[in-house]
Amino acid sequence: KQLLQGLVSSFKLLFPAYLGSIIFGISGGVYLGLNRKVRTILMPYVHLLSPLPPTLFVPYAIAVLPSFQSASIFLIFIGALQGVLIIEKHYLDNSKMLGLKGKDFLLKVVLPAASPHILSGAGTALIMSFLILTMAEMFGAESGMGYFIQYYTDFAQYNYVIAGTIFNCVIILTALVLFERLKKRILFWTNLKADSDRKTAK
């Protein structure tokens, strides 16, 4: 019962913060990525850093930013900005020549092209959010999954500590598996492209 109560308490903090991170991170990254001046300034750096995975930025996000929400926003923002900036300029120009503007341009061109990078950043942010939230609950909360582990650690009741740790691992693993399935559904076209490339190679 305590574990389930801790789970509910943790998710009450995690879900709104993560959802807000997705909204602010994607909107900020897309907005700046479509800005011509920003593209001109950042393109050389983006090409230089594009091979680096979002996980590389996790230690810096944790060290510099004060909360798991702000760190998550940063990681998703980086993914969105990078994804938009690497869209080749002639695709953007051709879309505008075809009359795609506003919502159609955003939904049919920009977001699909940038989605692999956006979702990569979002996945990294989800893992980091769980880790930071658990650590924060161990030292500054009165409920939650991390609090449960720390509470019974203080009283040396290690059977509860082990049970809480296993429970946390199962919840986090389940969340990541569900996210990966959602990611594959959203990026189904990348799987089709990969299959097509393999057939062409054969």
Short mmCIF file of C-alpha atoms in Angstrom, two decimals:
data_model
loop_
_atom_site.label_atom_id
_atom_site.label_comp_id
_atom_site.label_asym_id
_atom_site.label_seq_id
_atom_site.Cartn_x
_atom_site.Cartn_y
_atom_site.Cartn_z
CA LYS A 1 0.00 0.00 0.00
CA GLN A 2 2.79 2.43 0.91
CA LEU A 3 4.55 1.73 -2.37
CA LEU A 4 1.40 2.49 -4.37
CA GLN A 5 0.82 5.69 -2.38
CA GLY A 6 4.42 6.69 -3.06
CA LEU A 7 3.95 5.94 -6.75
CA VAL A 8 0.87 8.18 -6.93
CA SER A 9 2.69 10.95 -5.07
CA SER A 10 5.72 10.74 -7.39
CA PHE A 11 3.61 10.71 -10.55
CA LYS A 12 1.67 13.77 -9.36
CA LEU A 13 4.97 15.62 -9.53
CA LEU A 14 6.43 13.89 -12.56
CA PHE A 15 3.58 13.98 -15.08
CA PRO A 16 2.74 17.73 -14.99
CA ALA A 17 6.43 18.65 -14.96
CA TYR A 18 7.31 16.32 -17.84
CA LEU A 19 4.29 17.38 -19.90
CA GLY A 20 5.21 21.03 -19.37
CA SER A 21 8.79 20.23 -20.36
CA ILE A 22 7.62 18.71 -23.64
CA ILE A 23 5.41 21.71 -24.44
CA PHE A 24 7.99 24.38 -23.59
CA GLY A 25 10.97 22.44 -24.94
CA ILE A 26 9.44 21.65 -28.35
CA SER A 27 7.81 25.03 -28.85
CA GLY A 28 10.98 26.91 -27.89
CA GLY A 29 13.23 24.70 -30.01
CA VAL A 30 10.97 24.87 -33.07
CA TYR A 31 10.50 28.63 -32.78
CA LEU A 32 14.22 29.35 -32.60
CA GLY A 33 15.04 26.69 -35.18
CA LEU A 34 12.81 28.40 -37.75
CA ASN A 35 14.30 31.82 -37.05
CA ARG A 36 16.60 32.75 -39.96
CA LYS A 37 19.10 34.68 -37.83
CA VAL A 38 19.32 31.85 -35.33
CA ARG A 39 19.82 29.30 -38.13
CA THR A 40 22.63 31.36 -39.62
CA ILE A 41 24.41 31.69 -36.27
CA LEU A 42 23.93 28.16 -34.94
CA MET A 43 24.22 25.97 -38.05
CA PRO A 44 28.02 25.49 -37.84
CA TYR A 45 27.76 24.45 -34.17
CA VAL A 46 24.80 22.15 -34.83
CA HIS A 47 26.69 20.29 -37.57
CA LEU A 48 29.63 19.97 -35.20
CA LEU A 49 27.52 18.62 -32.30
CA SER A 50 24.92 16.63 -34.28
CA PRO A 51 26.72 13.26 -33.86
CA LEU A 52 26.57 13.64 -30.06
CA PRO A 53 23.66 11.85 -28.31
CA PRO A 54 21.33 13.80 -25.94
CA THR A 55 22.56 11.66 -23.02
CA LEU A 56 25.87 13.53 -23.22
CA PHE A 57 24.14 16.68 -21.98
CA VAL A 58 22.54 15.02 -18.93
CA PRO A 59 25.38 15.69 -16.42
CA TYR A 60 25.50 19.36 -17.43
CA ALA A 61 21.71 19.70 -17.20
CA ILE A 62 21.71 18.18 -13.71
CA ALA A 63 24.67 20.27 -12.54
CA VAL A 64 23.53 23.65 -13.89
CA LEU A 65 19.73 23.59 -13.73
CA PRO A 66 17.89 23.64 -10.37
CA SER A 67 15.03 21.17 -10.94
CA PHE A 68 14.21 18.08 -12.98
CA GLN A 69 11.59 20.08 -14.88
CA SER A 70 14.03 22.77 -16.03
CA ALA A 71 16.63 20.11 -16.88
CA SER A 72 14.03 18.19 -18.89
CA ILE A 73 12.98 21.34 -20.74
CA PHE A 74 16.63 21.93 -21.63
CA LEU A 75 17.14 18.42 -23.04
CA ILE A 76 13.91 18.43 -25.06
CA PHE A 77 14.68 21.97 -26.25
CA ILE A 78 18.12 20.85 -27.45
CA GLY A 79 16.58 17.92 -29.31
CA ALA A 80 13.90 20.07 -30.94
CA LEU A 81 16.30 22.86 -31.89
CA GLN A 82 18.82 20.42 -33.34
CA GLY A 83 16.09 18.56 -35.22
CA VAL A 84 14.73 21.72 -36.84
CA LEU A 85 18.13 23.17 -37.67
CA ILE A 86 19.28 20.08 -39.57
CA ILE A 87 16.26 20.18 -41.90
CA GLU A 88 17.78 21.05 -45.22
CA LYS A 89 16.94 24.59 -46.28
CA HIS A 90 15.66 23.62 -49.72
CA TYR A 91 12.95 21.48 -48.09
CA LEU A 92 11.74 24.50 -46.16
CA ASP A 93 11.88 26.69 -49.27
CA ASN A 94 10.04 24.12 -51.41
CA SER A 95 7.32 23.78 -48.78
CA LYS A 96 6.75 27.51 -48.79
CA MET A 97 6.69 27.54 -52.60
CA LEU A 98 3.93 24.90 -52.46
CA GLY A 99 1.92 27.25 -50.27
CA LEU A 100 2.35 25.40 -46.99
CA LYS A 101 2.11 27.94 -44.20
CA GLY A 102 1.28 28.15 -40.54
CA LYS A 103 -0.14 24.96 -39.04
CA ASP A 104 0.19 22.90 -42.25
CA PHE A 105 3.85 23.84 -42.61
CA LEU A 106 4.52 23.01 -38.97
CA LEU A 107 2.61 19.72 -38.84
CA LYS A 108 3.44 18.35 -42.30
CA VAL A 109 7.05 19.42 -42.70
CA VAL A 110 8.83 20.70 -39.60
CA LEU A 111 7.64 18.36 -36.84
CA PRO A 112 7.86 15.12 -38.90
CA ALA A 113 11.39 15.99 -40.02
CA ALA A 114 12.52 16.99 -36.52
CA SER A 115 10.64 14.25 -34.64
CA PRO A 116 13.53 11.73 -34.37
CA HIS A 117 15.67 14.29 -32.54
CA ILE A 118 12.74 15.58 -30.48
CA LEU A 119 11.80 12.09 -29.28
CA SER A 120 15.41 11.21 -28.59
CA GLY A 121 15.67 14.25 -26.32
CA ALA A 122 12.30 13.47 -24.73
CA GLY A 123 13.36 9.89 -23.95
CA THR A 124 16.59 11.06 -22.32
CA ALA A 125 14.64 13.66 -20.35
CA LEU A 126 12.21 11.00 -19.11
CA ILE A 127 15.02 8.82 -17.74
CA MET A 128 16.70 11.82 -16.12
CA SER A 129 13.39 13.03 -14.62
CA PHE A 130 12.88 9.71 -12.84
CA LEU A 131 16.43 9.75 -11.48
CA ILE A 132 16.36 13.34 -10.26
CA LEU A 133 12.86 13.01 -8.79
CA THR A 134 13.85 9.88 -6.85
CA MET A 135 16.97 11.58 -5.47
CA ALA A 136 15.01 14.70 -4.55
CA GLU A 137 12.37 12.66 -2.72
CA MET A 138 15.07 10.91 -0.70
CA PHE A 139 16.26 14.16 0.84
CA GLY A 140 13.48 16.73 0.55
CA ALA A 141 10.04 15.10 0.58
CA GLU A 142 7.57 13.40 2.88
CA SER A 143 6.17 11.00 0.30
CA GLY A 144 7.10 9.36 -2.98
CA MET A 145 9.06 6.40 -4.26
CA GLY A 146 12.42 7.87 -3.27
CA TYR A 147 11.14 8.82 0.18
CA PHE A 148 10.01 5.22 0.82
CA ILE A 149 13.53 3.90 0.18
CA GLN A 150 15.25 6.57 2.27
CA TYR A 151 12.77 6.23 5.15
CA TYR A 152 13.39 2.50 5.62
CA THR A 153 17.14 2.94 5.01
CA ASP A 154 17.26 5.25 8.05
CA PHE A 155 15.66 2.52 10.16
CA ALA A 156 17.89 -0.22 8.66
CA GLN A 157 14.88 -2.19 7.43
CA TYR A 158 16.62 -3.40 4.31
CA ASN A 159 13.92 -5.84 3.22
CA TYR A 160 11.69 -2.80 2.62
CA VAL A 161 14.56 -0.96 0.97
CA ILE A 162 15.12 -3.81 -1.48
CA ALA A 163 11.38 -4.08 -2.16
CA GLY A 164 11.19 -0.33 -2.83
CA THR A 165 14.23 -0.44 -5.11
CA ILE A 166 12.83 -3.32 -7.15
CA PHE A 167 9.45 -1.57 -7.35
CA ASN A 168 11.12 1.63 -8.58
CA CYS A 169 13.09 -0.29 -11.21
CA VAL A 170 9.96 -2.04 -12.49
CA ILE A 171 8.01 1.25 -12.73
CA ILE A 172 10.84 3.07 -14.52
CA LEU A 173 11.46 0.16 -16.90
CA THR A 174 7.74 -0.07 -17.69
CA ALA A 175 7.57 3.67 -18.41
CA LEU A 176 10.58 3.47 -20.72
CA VAL A 177 9.23 0.43 -22.60
CA LEU A 178 5.89 2.22 -23.13
CA PHE A 179 7.72 5.33 -24.32
CA GLU A 180 9.78 3.29 -26.80
CA ARG A 181 6.62 1.68 -28.19
CA LEU A 182 5.03 5.11 -28.57
CA LYS A 183 8.20 6.38 -30.21
CA LYS A 184 8.18 3.52 -32.75
CA ARG A 185 4.55 4.23 -33.62
CA ILE A 186 5.22 7.93 -34.13
CA LEU A 187 8.37 7.23 -36.16
CA PHE A 188 6.90 4.33 -38.15
CA TRP A 189 8.08 5.96 -41.37
CA THR A 190 11.73 5.67 -40.30
CA ASN A 191 11.29 1.88 -39.93
CA LEU A 192 9.75 1.71 -43.40
CA LYS A 193 12.64 3.72 -44.80
CA ALA A 194 15.18 1.44 -43.11
CA ASP A 195 13.48 -1.66 -44.54
CA SER A 196 13.45 -0.08 -47.98
CA ASP A 197 17.16 0.78 -47.74
CA ARG A 198 18.01 -2.80 -46.72
CA LYS A 199 16.07 -4.21 -49.67
CA THR A 200 17.81 -1.80 -52.04
CA ALA A 201 21.21 -2.81 -50.65
CA LYS A 202 20.45 -6.49 -51.27
#
